[in-house]
Amino acid sequence: MSVNEMIQDAMTIQLDYELPEYPTFTAGIRRAPRRESHMTEADKALAIKNALRYIHPDHHEQMAKEFAEELETRGRIYGYRFRPAGKLYGKPIDEYKGNCIEGKAIQVMIDNNLDFDVALYPYELTTYGETGQVCQNWMQYRLIKKYLEALTDEQTLVVMSGHPLGLFHSHKLAPRVVITNGLMVGTFDDQEHFNRAAALGVANYGQMTAGGWMYIGPQGIVHGTFNTLLNAGRLKLGIPKDKDLSGRLFVSAGLGGMSGAQGKAAMIAGAAAIIAEVDDSRIDTRYTQGWVSHRTANLEEATKIALDHQKAGNPCAVAYNGNIVDLLEYLYEKNVHVDLMSDQTSCHVPYDGGYCPQGLTFEQRTEMLDKDPEGFRAWVDKSLHHHYEMICKFHEKGTYFFDYGNSFLKAVYDSGVKSVCKNGENDLDGFVFPSYVEDILGPQLFDFGYGPFRWCCLSRNPEDLDKTDAAAAEYIRTHNRRYQDYDNYVWVRDAKKNKLVVGTQCRILYQDAMGRMNIALKFNEMVRNGEIGPVILGRDHHDTGGTDAPFRETSNIKDGSNIMADMATQCYAGNAARGMSYIALHNGGGTGIGRAINGGFGMVLDGSERVDTILRMAMPWDTMVGVARRSWARNENAITTAVEYNQKNKDTDHITLPYVAEDSIIEAALRAVEA
Ligand SMILES: NC(=O)c1ccc[n+]([C@@H]2O[C@H](COP(=O)([O-])OP(=O)(O)OC[C@H]3O[C@@H](n4cnc5c(N)ncnc54)[C@H](O)[C@@H]3O)[C@@H](O)[C@H]2O)c1
């Protein structure tokens, strides 16, 4: 018996023997640019050999040629032939096959991440953030589905960078799926090694909820952006807590996967906004959804519409089809005062297509990426320098600029501008403009434990979502302690009116530890009573405890531990120990390879007592690990939250709290030693 015959006999779960028909590609669906990878001939051979591991040997000759062609033209092997024909979307859960509810629910979430209406480059399995993928290739997609169909409630599926390693025996309270993406050994933990590994087919960039299978369309970030803008207005523009941003101008860039939320969030917060976007097809999507109110490629017109609305105190979001640097130059020349400014181009991967340099159209950018990636780098660097220069000029005139977690300032630094660093030398102490987490989201939300809790109604029935919205709003109304609660109440009360759903029937709602647990228990009770169908809970990885990222989520950690990744790892391990339905741990996230470790979870509510037990253990842990760490870093609001937690949970939990030393005592001690 040959090795391959032995292998075939030993696998009961594998791709079908017959090769599927090569699919046709629907016109007008965005396609990923060619991905960079410096591969030797030996690397290319290895990549093809790796991909053929999924394929029956009878088809190796044919598929080797197809894979070689994909590697050459796309820089990656996606295995297009294995993409199921037609539109993928998160269907009602009952339409999926499976031996346990989690196996079916997770298929809904995967398909939602690949929906043409949701995903950035659906043919390349890319959900958002330019490179964030569900898994690496369509062979993996098919195989994961087969495993999820077979999965029982006493097994755990292990997925490593998109590759389903196999089903292993576990128990009913264990996670059904454990996912890791792009975790690399320290010495090799950089973009170049990652690109090679991805091209070899051994690394997936999971971003956060792309490879964590918990993306809910741009709604996921609308709430966070709304909170950030509103609180920036309160903290930096002196807007009272009961007022919004009407009469204020916000300018930014990007209307893509997540950045597409900016216009909508600005309008909900009452602002007039202009958002630059080089890719007209992105503007099409946001305009059709009603997430931007106006569109134009004319700078004068864009400015006039925004200023008219600003003057009248009416919200608007104008999509300007062009480069952000051109927009900034124009506004500066016309002496337009901008209150709030940000950027949400994909600067965590500026040289891979994430940032379109001034002077190149979107089409020219795509062509140059393919033909002259080195030349493209030089264009990006030049544009970033000038972009930063323009932001500084606005700053001098009173604009509040914040980095919105896309590594913009890091990209400026990497392009050679040292003056962007707080210490003028390197990025260890952060940058001259604080990130939104450092200044706003960290102290005002994360330190209290408020973060992006979310849920999806697996029935795809909008009425289920209405009922869960109402239940969540009622909970917050009766537990209104501070202005953050009121903001969240208004958000969920008006969520339906604001038409936020794209894809499955999902909702995001910032909540703290106890809010998340109590709302989750309420939903599980509603499932039990037959008021709604099953629900899956999750969150963005961009949260209080889920992510270690010194340029973003943990940028307001000032005890030197911002470069450590213990918290995110503990959060993930703790969620596994407490039985979340699935858990994910990733390298990279929104700030790029080597710059973050982030994790998330999915938790299926089937109405059972078992789920109640898991929720009571896991929901507080998932958030309080972050509050406890932030408190240990001496963050004031986190200390008060941890103190309150210790008092309320003294029979079950205990958080170590920091004594805070006077600076004068330490200075005196150091002076005494020097003397
Ligand atoms: N703060 C957060 O909570 C948060 C959350 C998710 C993502 N992010 C980060 O935000 C960034 C954007 O994410 P995304 O999912 O929207 O990515 P995306 O790639 O889908 O969208 C970015 C958009 O910017 C446009 N663009 C690029 N350069 C431009 C330029 N010079 N002028 C005008 N438009 C330009 C692109 O055409 C694209 O549509 C990423 O770096 C991501 O990691 C932040």
XYZ file of C-alpha atoms and ligand atoms in Angstrom:
719
model
C 0.000 0.000 0.000
C 1.439 3.428 -0.928
C 1.515 6.313 1.553
C -1.261 8.083 -0.322
C -3.472 4.970 -0.363
C -2.935 4.590 3.358
C -3.856 8.257 3.883
C -6.986 7.997 1.805
C -8.158 4.986 3.821
C -7.418 6.695 7.127
C -9.543 9.802 6.438
C -13.321 9.734 6.689
C -13.503 13.514 6.478
C -11.851 14.980 3.392
C -12.653 16.952 0.250
C -14.883 15.150 -2.257
C -12.977 13.057 -4.778
C -14.485 14.793 -7.819
C -13.052 18.235 -8.497
C -15.726 20.933 -8.524
C -16.335 22.914 -11.722
C -14.134 25.979 -12.031
C -16.472 28.800 -10.896
C -17.305 31.883 -12.893
C -16.512 35.183 -11.210
C -19.375 37.626 -10.824
C -18.472 40.905 -12.493
C -18.205 43.974 -10.282
C -17.130 42.106 -7.138
C -13.965 43.683 -5.708
C -10.824 41.592 -6.088
C -7.724 41.676 -3.894
C -4.562 43.113 -5.460
C -1.624 40.780 -6.032
C -0.073 40.080 -2.628
C 3.601 40.619 -1.980
C 5.953 37.736 -1.201
C 9.617 37.386 -2.006
C 9.715 33.731 -2.936
C 12.560 31.657 -4.251
C 11.860 28.915 -6.809
C 12.138 26.410 -3.942
C 9.556 28.418 -1.957
C 7.161 28.338 -4.897
C 7.510 24.585 -5.213
C 6.931 24.240 -1.471
C 3.792 26.408 -1.624
C 2.305 24.224 -4.370
C 3.255 21.024 -2.578
C 1.641 22.388 0.582
C -1.624 23.240 -1.194
C -1.742 19.801 -2.823
C -2.022 18.232 0.641
C -5.772 18.815 0.412
C -6.094 17.238 -3.031
C -6.435 13.596 -4.078
C -3.263 12.526 -5.966
C -5.290 11.710 -9.097
C -5.751 15.470 -9.530
C -2.284 16.647 -8.554
C -1.074 17.268 -12.080
C -4.059 19.420 -12.965
C -4.206 21.286 -9.652
C -0.438 21.888 -9.461
C -0.767 23.908 -12.677
C -3.753 25.848 -11.366
C -2.023 26.598 -8.064
C 1.182 27.680 -9.857
C -0.861 30.081 -11.958
C -2.618 31.548 -8.877
C 0.678 31.975 -7.066
C 2.124 33.792 -10.043
C -0.818 36.104 -10.689
C -2.195 36.588 -7.162
C 0.854 36.087 -4.942
C -1.181 33.522 -2.968
C -2.905 30.184 -3.601
C -6.618 30.686 -2.970
C -7.855 27.496 -4.654
C -10.616 29.384 -6.504
C -11.926 26.140 -7.991
C -13.125 25.091 -4.540
C -15.233 28.175 -3.912
C -18.891 27.107 -3.896
C -20.650 28.673 -6.886
C -22.866 31.732 -6.429
C -23.540 33.946 -3.473
C -22.514 32.906 0.025
C -24.334 34.419 2.974
C -25.272 33.575 6.550
C -28.431 31.544 5.994
C -30.961 30.775 8.756
C -29.332 28.216 11.055
C -31.868 25.479 10.254
C -30.587 25.374 6.675
C -27.192 24.080 7.814
C -26.278 20.468 8.483
C -24.690 19.462 11.790
C -24.627 17.192 14.840
C -24.662 20.032 17.370
C -26.047 23.565 17.392
C -22.568 25.111 17.643
C -21.423 23.317 14.478
C -24.319 24.881 12.579
C -24.080 28.323 14.208
C -20.402 28.653 13.346
C -21.165 27.901 9.691
C -23.627 30.818 9.707
C -20.898 33.128 11.005
C -18.308 31.939 8.475
C -20.692 32.416 5.562
C -21.687 35.846 6.823
C -17.998 36.830 6.782
C -17.877 35.878 3.080
C -21.127 37.492 1.947
C -20.648 39.705 -1.152
C -22.469 42.487 0.753
C -20.228 42.132 3.781
C -16.763 41.019 2.666
C -14.124 43.259 1.155
C -12.691 40.733 -1.352
C -15.064 37.760 -1.061
C -13.308 35.656 -3.725
C -10.054 35.945 -1.788
C -11.832 35.088 1.520
C -10.998 38.575 2.773
C -13.571 40.064 5.105
C -12.115 43.473 5.989
C -8.986 45.446 6.839
C -7.399 44.835 3.373
C -5.920 41.456 4.366
C -8.152 39.981 7.114
C -9.203 36.498 5.963
C -11.639 33.836 7.178
C -9.050 31.207 6.244
C -6.337 30.979 3.621
C -8.008 29.143 0.781
C -11.218 27.532 -0.434
C -9.978 23.990 0.251
C -9.783 24.941 3.910
C -13.244 26.533 3.730
C -14.766 23.307 2.371
C -12.941 21.123 4.839
C -13.853 23.304 7.833
C -17.510 23.024 6.772
C -17.260 19.249 6.579
C -15.754 19.151 10.058
C -18.416 21.489 11.443
C -21.100 19.234 9.971
C -19.522 16.221 11.675
C -18.683 17.945 14.996
C -20.487 16.608 18.084
C -20.889 18.242 21.494
C -18.084 16.068 22.815
C -15.446 17.099 20.288
C -13.297 20.148 19.622
C -12.185 21.245 16.174
C -8.702 22.768 16.038
C -8.072 25.404 13.371
C -4.535 26.699 12.867
C -4.262 29.701 10.541
C -7.276 28.476 8.600
C -6.140 24.882 8.432
C -8.495 22.440 10.186
C -6.013 20.243 12.014
C -8.712 17.828 13.076
C -11.443 16.865 15.519
C -10.352 15.826 18.985
C -12.356 14.266 21.788
C -13.266 16.748 24.582
C -16.441 17.307 26.661
C -19.737 19.192 26.684
C -18.417 22.251 28.538
C -15.322 22.603 26.321
C -15.101 24.975 23.338
C -16.342 23.351 20.135
C -13.731 25.169 18.037
C -10.339 26.596 18.990
C -8.816 28.984 16.435
C -5.390 30.575 16.162
C -4.220 32.815 13.348
C -0.762 34.022 12.336
C 0.964 33.361 15.670
C 4.689 33.468 14.914
C 7.846 32.710 16.834
C 9.366 36.022 18.050
C 12.472 36.258 15.856
C 10.360 35.764 12.744
C 7.417 37.880 13.861
C 7.544 40.529 11.145
C 5.705 41.397 7.950
C 8.295 39.963 5.608
C 8.373 36.529 7.231
C 4.603 36.608 7.537
C 4.203 37.336 3.802
C 6.414 34.392 2.941
C 4.555 32.116 5.368
C 1.202 33.237 3.947
C 2.417 32.600 0.405
C 3.597 29.143 1.503
C 0.080 28.513 2.806
C 0.981 28.187 6.473
C -0.143 31.564 7.885
C -3.480 33.341 7.842
C -3.997 37.002 8.682
C -7.111 36.754 10.805
C -7.259 40.510 11.507
C -9.689 40.298 14.415
C -13.199 39.150 13.658
C -12.388 38.063 10.058
C -10.439 34.979 11.111
C -12.347 34.976 14.429
C -15.594 34.469 12.443
C -17.454 37.174 14.327
C -17.571 40.048 11.843
C -20.961 41.718 11.680
C -20.379 44.197 8.868
C -19.400 47.806 9.413
C -22.070 48.157 12.128
C -19.465 46.545 14.383
C -17.445 49.685 14.395
C -20.198 52.300 14.045
C -20.907 52.184 17.765
C -17.219 52.524 18.695
C -16.746 55.376 16.236
C -19.904 57.083 17.495
C -18.600 56.786 21.076
C -15.161 58.039 20.080
C -16.450 61.049 18.152
C -18.951 62.017 20.823
C -16.409 61.722 23.623
C -13.734 63.536 21.584
C -16.257 66.375 21.282
C -16.909 66.329 25.032
C -13.264 66.102 26.088
C -11.581 68.237 23.432
C -14.231 70.655 22.177
C -15.984 71.224 25.510
C -19.351 69.936 24.336
C -21.680 69.273 27.315
C -22.577 65.628 28.104
C -26.186 66.065 27.014
C -25.321 67.641 23.632
C -24.002 66.175 20.379
C -21.699 67.256 17.543
C -24.174 69.365 15.584
C -22.483 72.407 14.096
C -19.069 70.657 14.077
C -16.987 69.450 11.124
C -15.262 66.041 11.050
C -12.842 65.075 8.253
C -11.325 61.645 7.642
C -10.443 59.056 4.975
C -11.669 55.576 4.103
C -15.087 54.110 3.368
C -13.990 50.488 3.277
C -14.846 47.484 5.435
C -14.620 49.153 8.832
C -13.809 52.709 7.850
C -17.174 52.691 6.053
C -18.699 53.266 9.487
C -17.288 56.760 9.821
C -19.968 58.613 7.865
C -22.813 56.822 9.602
C -21.318 57.293 13.085
C -20.672 60.989 12.430
C -24.289 61.492 11.342
C -25.678 59.656 14.371
C -23.460 61.914 16.527
C -24.933 64.954 14.723
C -21.768 66.129 12.901
C -21.164 67.342 9.362
C -18.493 65.094 7.854
C -16.396 64.801 4.717
C -14.794 61.397 4.154
C -12.283 60.952 1.321
C -12.254 57.598 -0.485
C -10.182 56.780 -3.580
C -12.186 53.695 -4.582
C -15.532 54.691 -6.096
C -16.945 51.173 -5.655
C -16.679 51.593 -1.858
C -18.567 54.853 -2.096
C -21.252 53.077 -4.139
C -21.757 50.550 -1.333
C -21.964 53.146 1.436
C -24.184 55.483 -0.590
C -26.628 52.700 -1.501
C -26.798 51.687 2.175
C -27.465 55.277 3.202
C -24.282 55.317 5.297
C -23.123 58.482 3.519
C -25.637 61.136 2.594
C -23.893 62.763 -0.399
C -21.201 61.817 -2.924
C -19.070 63.888 -5.259
C -15.637 63.920 -6.863
C -15.570 67.713 -6.745
C -13.702 69.308 -3.841
C -15.602 72.578 -3.986
C -18.955 70.795 -3.984
C -17.959 68.436 -1.150
C -16.886 71.364 0.995
C -19.968 73.445 0.241
C -22.407 70.645 1.131
C -20.611 69.983 4.413
C -20.324 73.637 5.415
C -24.000 74.329 4.595
C -25.060 71.430 6.821
C -22.633 72.431 9.556
C -24.003 75.967 9.575
C -27.602 74.760 9.779
C -26.669 72.267 12.538
C -27.803 69.370 10.332
C -25.843 66.105 10.171
C -24.409 64.944 6.854
C -21.672 62.643 5.557
C -20.195 63.645 2.220
C -18.142 61.000 0.405
C -15.425 62.777 -1.543
C -14.123 60.500 -4.278
C -10.431 61.333 -4.191
C -7.323 61.323 -2.076
C -7.439 62.540 1.538
C -4.253 64.575 1.024
C -5.875 66.503 -1.834
C -8.888 67.162 0.397
C -6.725 68.422 3.263
C -4.756 70.708 0.938
C -7.995 72.167 -0.438
C -9.597 72.742 2.989
C -6.420 74.369 4.269
C -6.129 76.641 1.261
C -9.779 77.711 1.705
C -9.189 78.318 5.402
C -11.911 75.879 6.499
C -11.810 75.114 10.226
C -11.974 71.370 10.926
C -13.020 70.468 14.503
C -12.155 66.768 14.499
C -9.832 64.929 12.128
C -8.790 61.308 11.754
C -7.771 58.722 9.184
C -8.911 55.195 8.556
C -7.014 54.090 5.515
C -5.491 50.608 5.991
C -2.184 51.934 7.289
C -1.420 48.695 9.117
C -0.480 47.444 5.625
C 0.421 50.682 3.761
C 2.722 49.023 1.225
C 0.344 46.153 0.427
C -2.351 48.437 -0.937
C -3.765 49.753 2.324
C -2.762 53.341 1.642
C -3.223 54.990 -1.762
C -0.549 57.659 -2.218
C -1.380 61.165 -3.397
C -0.857 61.471 -7.164
C -2.018 57.932 -8.020
C -5.604 57.027 -8.811
C -6.986 53.872 -7.218
C -6.539 52.015 -10.534
C -2.939 53.249 -10.934
C -2.236 52.126 -7.354
C -3.481 48.615 -8.138
C -1.398 48.423 -11.316
C 1.746 49.718 -9.637
C 1.362 47.247 -6.756
C 1.453 44.502 -9.347
C 4.216 45.838 -11.610
C 6.497 47.884 -9.367
C 6.015 47.239 -5.628
C 9.350 48.879 -4.735
C 8.450 52.049 -6.663
C 5.066 51.979 -4.915
C 6.759 52.077 -1.512
C 8.508 55.313 -2.425
C 5.185 56.892 -3.451
C 3.576 55.799 -0.169
C 6.426 57.250 1.905
C 6.312 60.590 0.094
C 2.544 60.844 0.477
C 2.600 59.903 4.174
C 5.195 62.624 4.841
C 3.036 65.260 3.220
C -0.166 63.896 4.772
C 1.407 64.223 8.211
C 2.646 67.741 7.380
C -0.920 68.784 6.505
C -2.283 67.310 9.759
C 0.317 69.299 11.730
C -0.773 72.484 9.975
C -4.404 71.862 10.915
C -3.363 71.004 14.461
C -1.654 74.388 14.773
C -4.982 75.984 13.872
C -6.870 74.114 16.618
C -8.015 70.882 14.949
C -8.079 67.815 17.219
C -6.465 64.923 15.309
C -6.614 61.382 16.642
C -5.145 58.154 15.313
C -8.074 55.808 14.957
C -6.240 52.562 15.449
C -5.115 52.020 11.876
C -1.384 52.483 12.615
C -1.370 55.768 10.706
C 1.210 57.413 12.990
C 3.273 54.228 13.078
C 3.238 54.197 9.274
C 4.413 57.821 9.241
C 7.224 56.842 11.632
C 8.144 53.763 9.554
C 8.307 55.967 6.468
C 11.159 57.862 8.150
C 9.577 60.729 10.134
C 11.092 60.717 13.633
C 9.400 63.945 14.721
C 6.113 62.006 14.936
C 7.474 60.238 18.056
C 6.813 61.668 21.490
C 10.476 61.239 22.438
C 11.660 62.420 18.991
C 13.629 59.206 18.520
C 11.581 56.022 18.514
C 8.043 54.758 19.016
C 8.509 53.334 22.540
C 6.756 56.269 24.224
C 4.045 56.661 21.606
C 3.420 59.478 19.182
C 2.854 63.230 19.348
C -0.846 62.831 18.606
C -2.435 60.471 21.105
C -4.388 57.548 19.757
C -8.122 57.530 20.373
C -7.686 54.768 22.974
C -4.999 56.689 24.847
C -7.102 59.795 25.131
C -10.738 58.796 24.822
C -11.875 55.194 24.536
C -9.356 53.816 27.075
C -10.083 56.027 30.085
C -13.765 56.667 29.319
C -14.847 53.149 28.307
C -12.294 50.303 28.465
C -11.171 51.153 32.008
C -14.764 50.699 33.190
C -15.073 47.505 31.157
C -17.314 48.999 28.468
C -16.565 47.250 25.189
C -18.064 45.987 21.942
C -20.392 43.195 23.043
C -22.414 41.907 20.067
C -24.912 39.268 19.068
C -26.417 37.670 15.961
C -29.895 36.209 15.703
C -29.217 32.883 14.002
C -32.741 32.636 12.617
C -31.969 35.656 10.367
C -35.390 36.894 11.480
C -35.464 40.701 11.960
C -38.196 40.304 14.594
C -35.766 38.372 16.804
C -33.353 41.279 16.565
C -36.115 43.759 17.487
C -36.950 41.692 20.578
C -33.312 41.461 21.679
C -32.817 45.220 21.093
C -35.841 45.937 23.264
C -34.644 43.597 26.029
C -31.153 45.145 26.024
C -32.560 48.695 26.060
C -34.816 47.815 28.982
C -31.897 46.355 30.923
C -29.788 49.494 30.440
C -32.728 51.801 31.230
C -33.101 50.162 34.609
C -29.338 50.088 35.285
C -28.434 53.637 34.262
C -25.411 54.672 36.370
C -23.376 57.073 34.294
C -23.431 58.959 30.973
C -21.857 55.954 29.191
C -24.944 53.901 30.065
C -27.209 56.606 28.732
C -25.219 56.805 25.450
C -25.527 53.025 25.077
C -29.237 53.157 25.838
C -29.803 55.790 23.132
C -27.693 53.715 20.748
C -29.686 50.500 21.119
C -33.037 52.296 21.397
C -32.422 53.946 17.986
C -30.482 51.096 16.386
C -33.310 49.863 14.170
C -34.161 53.371 13.016
C -30.513 53.876 12.031
C -30.644 50.857 9.679
C -27.334 49.344 10.733
C -27.754 45.734 9.655
C -25.690 44.457 6.721
C -25.727 40.657 6.326
C -27.093 38.614 9.236
C -29.368 40.141 11.901
C -26.709 41.396 14.301
C -26.261 44.128 16.840
C -23.296 45.734 18.562
C -23.741 47.314 21.973
C -20.999 48.636 24.234
C -21.514 47.135 27.695
C -19.486 46.501 30.829
C -18.866 43.097 32.446
C -22.120 42.812 34.361
C -24.164 44.385 31.557
C -22.841 41.795 29.131
C -23.525 38.907 31.490
C -27.029 40.008 32.464
C -28.114 40.787 28.913
C -26.676 37.432 27.785
C -28.623 35.596 30.508
C -31.787 37.454 29.515
C -31.344 36.450 25.857
C -30.756 32.814 26.842
C -33.958 32.927 28.882
C -35.810 34.329 25.840
C -34.469 31.447 23.732
C -35.562 28.994 26.444
C -39.065 30.485 26.480
C -39.361 30.266 22.724
C -39.643 34.063 22.338
C -36.722 34.094 19.908
C -34.610 31.592 17.983
C -31.012 30.771 18.976
C -28.517 33.602 19.295
C -24.744 33.730 19.086
C -22.904 36.217 21.272
C -19.450 37.569 20.656
C -17.491 40.747 20.624
C -14.948 42.628 18.622
C -11.418 41.714 19.711
C -10.925 45.470 20.032
C -11.912 45.411 23.691
C -11.006 45.986 27.325
C -9.295 42.626 27.815
C -9.120 40.868 24.452
C -6.214 42.704 22.890
C -2.654 43.654 23.691
C -1.689 46.328 21.168
C 0.576 49.163 22.366
C -0.376 51.427 19.455
C -4.078 50.926 20.006
C -6.039 48.958 22.621
C -3.371 49.097 25.306
C -1.982 52.525 24.423
C -3.320 53.886 27.719
C -1.327 51.339 29.741
C 1.526 53.320 31.276
C 3.321 50.892 33.603
C 5.640 49.637 30.844
C 3.607 46.468 30.272
C 2.148 47.825 27.039
C 4.647 45.675 25.115
C 3.478 42.460 26.833
C 0.875 40.100 25.395
C -0.048 38.246 28.589
C -3.518 39.730 28.956
C -4.924 38.759 25.561
C -3.470 35.277 25.945
C -4.929 34.864 29.445
C -8.283 36.150 28.239
C -8.332 33.509 25.502
C -7.180 30.708 27.813
C -9.733 31.724 30.435
C -12.533 31.698 27.884
C -11.479 28.193 26.847
C -11.451 27.054 30.464
C -14.958 28.410 31.013
C -16.440 26.819 27.890
C -17.133 29.551 25.338
C -18.424 27.863 22.156
C -15.432 28.994 20.149
C -12.381 31.075 20.842
C -9.754 32.734 18.635
C -6.258 34.147 19.227
C -4.490 36.193 16.556
C -1.299 38.032 15.734
C -1.627 41.447 14.104
C -5.213 42.640 14.220
C -5.847 46.212 13.151
C -2.296 47.404 13.702
C -0.279 44.815 11.781
C 1.871 41.721 12.255
C 3.996 41.778 15.386
C 2.121 44.768 16.792
C -0.794 43.050 18.517
C -2.035 39.819 20.009
C -5.806 39.741 20.073
C -8.523 37.271 20.843
C -12.260 36.863 20.802
C -15.041 34.358 21.251
C -18.408 33.147 20.054
C -21.019 31.771 22.467
C -24.136 30.017 21.231
C -27.287 30.552 23.305
C -29.541 27.499 22.992
C -31.693 28.284 26.034
C -30.093 25.578 28.188
C -28.996 25.654 31.852
C -25.555 24.581 30.622
C -25.278 27.873 28.732
C -26.444 29.870 31.787
C -23.623 28.265 33.789
C -21.013 29.139 31.157
C -22.305 32.713 30.817
C -22.066 33.312 34.587
C -18.428 32.196 34.577
C -17.141 33.375 31.224
C -18.798 36.731 30.562
C -17.437 38.543 33.638
C -14.000 36.944 33.153
C -13.743 38.007 29.494
C -14.073 41.670 30.502
C -12.729 41.789 34.045
C -9.353 40.347 32.994
C -8.948 43.635 31.120
C -10.226 45.839 33.930
C -7.981 44.020 36.440
C -4.917 44.526 34.253
C -5.794 48.174 33.584
C -6.320 48.669 37.294
C -2.913 47.106 38.038
C -1.478 49.640 35.560
C -2.887 52.300 37.937
C -5.630 53.522 35.552
C -7.974 55.449 37.829
C -11.353 54.396 36.452
C -10.205 50.781 36.294
C -9.158 50.896 39.956
C -12.598 52.108 41.057
C -14.276 49.490 38.864
C -12.059 46.713 40.293
C -12.676 47.891 43.873
C -16.431 47.747 43.268
C -16.067 44.295 41.663
C -14.132 42.956 44.655
C -16.835 44.230 47.006
C -19.733 42.812 44.992
C -18.119 39.434 44.256
C -16.230 38.721 47.445
C -17.453 35.133 47.658
C -16.180 34.128 44.227
C -13.554 36.544 42.847
C -10.677 38.686 44.043
C -8.604 41.180 42.035
C -5.144 42.317 43.214
C -5.156 46.119 43.507
C -2.148 48.474 43.244
C -0.977 50.768 46.012
C -0.164 54.083 44.334
C 3.164 55.653 45.355
C 3.804 59.418 45.453
C 6.232 60.530 42.720
C 7.998 62.799 45.224
C 8.934 59.795 47.422
C 10.470 57.988 44.445
C 12.334 61.078 43.261
C 13.708 61.624 46.764
C 14.809 57.985 46.974
C 16.607 58.234 43.626
C 18.275 61.529 44.616
C 19.438 59.953 47.863
C 21.055 57.042 45.994
C 22.766 59.418 43.522
C 24.125 61.515 46.395
N -10.369 51.770 15.457
C -10.941 50.639 15.254
O -11.742 50.206 16.047
C -10.654 49.881 14.024
C -11.460 48.800 13.757
C -11.258 48.108 12.584
C -10.276 48.481 11.730
N -9.439 49.490 12.030
C -8.335 49.835 11.134
O -8.819 50.804 10.221
C -8.198 50.610 8.964
C -9.253 50.514 7.886
O -10.005 49.304 8.017
P -11.008 48.898 6.856
O -11.586 47.592 7.242
O -11.935 50.003 6.566
O -10.000 48.720 5.655
P -10.293 48.846 4.113
O -9.011 48.520 3.463
O -11.506 48.090 3.786
O -10.651 50.406 3.892
C -9.706 51.459 3.829
C -10.144 52.389 2.725
O -9.259 53.493 2.635
C -9.193 53.879 1.266
N -7.972 54.657 1.079
C -6.683 54.212 1.129
N -5.833 55.222 0.972
C -6.585 56.342 0.793
C -6.261 57.711 0.600
N -4.989 58.131 0.592
N -7.277 58.603 0.464
C -8.574 58.192 0.510
N -8.927 56.900 0.674
C -7.946 55.992 0.840
C -9.188 52.558 0.528
O -9.587 52.689 -0.814
C -10.145 51.723 1.358
O -11.450 51.744 0.840
C -7.344 49.364 9.102
O -6.004 49.727 9.353
C -7.924 48.668 10.273
O -6.993 47.853 10.919
C -9.632 50.230 13.154
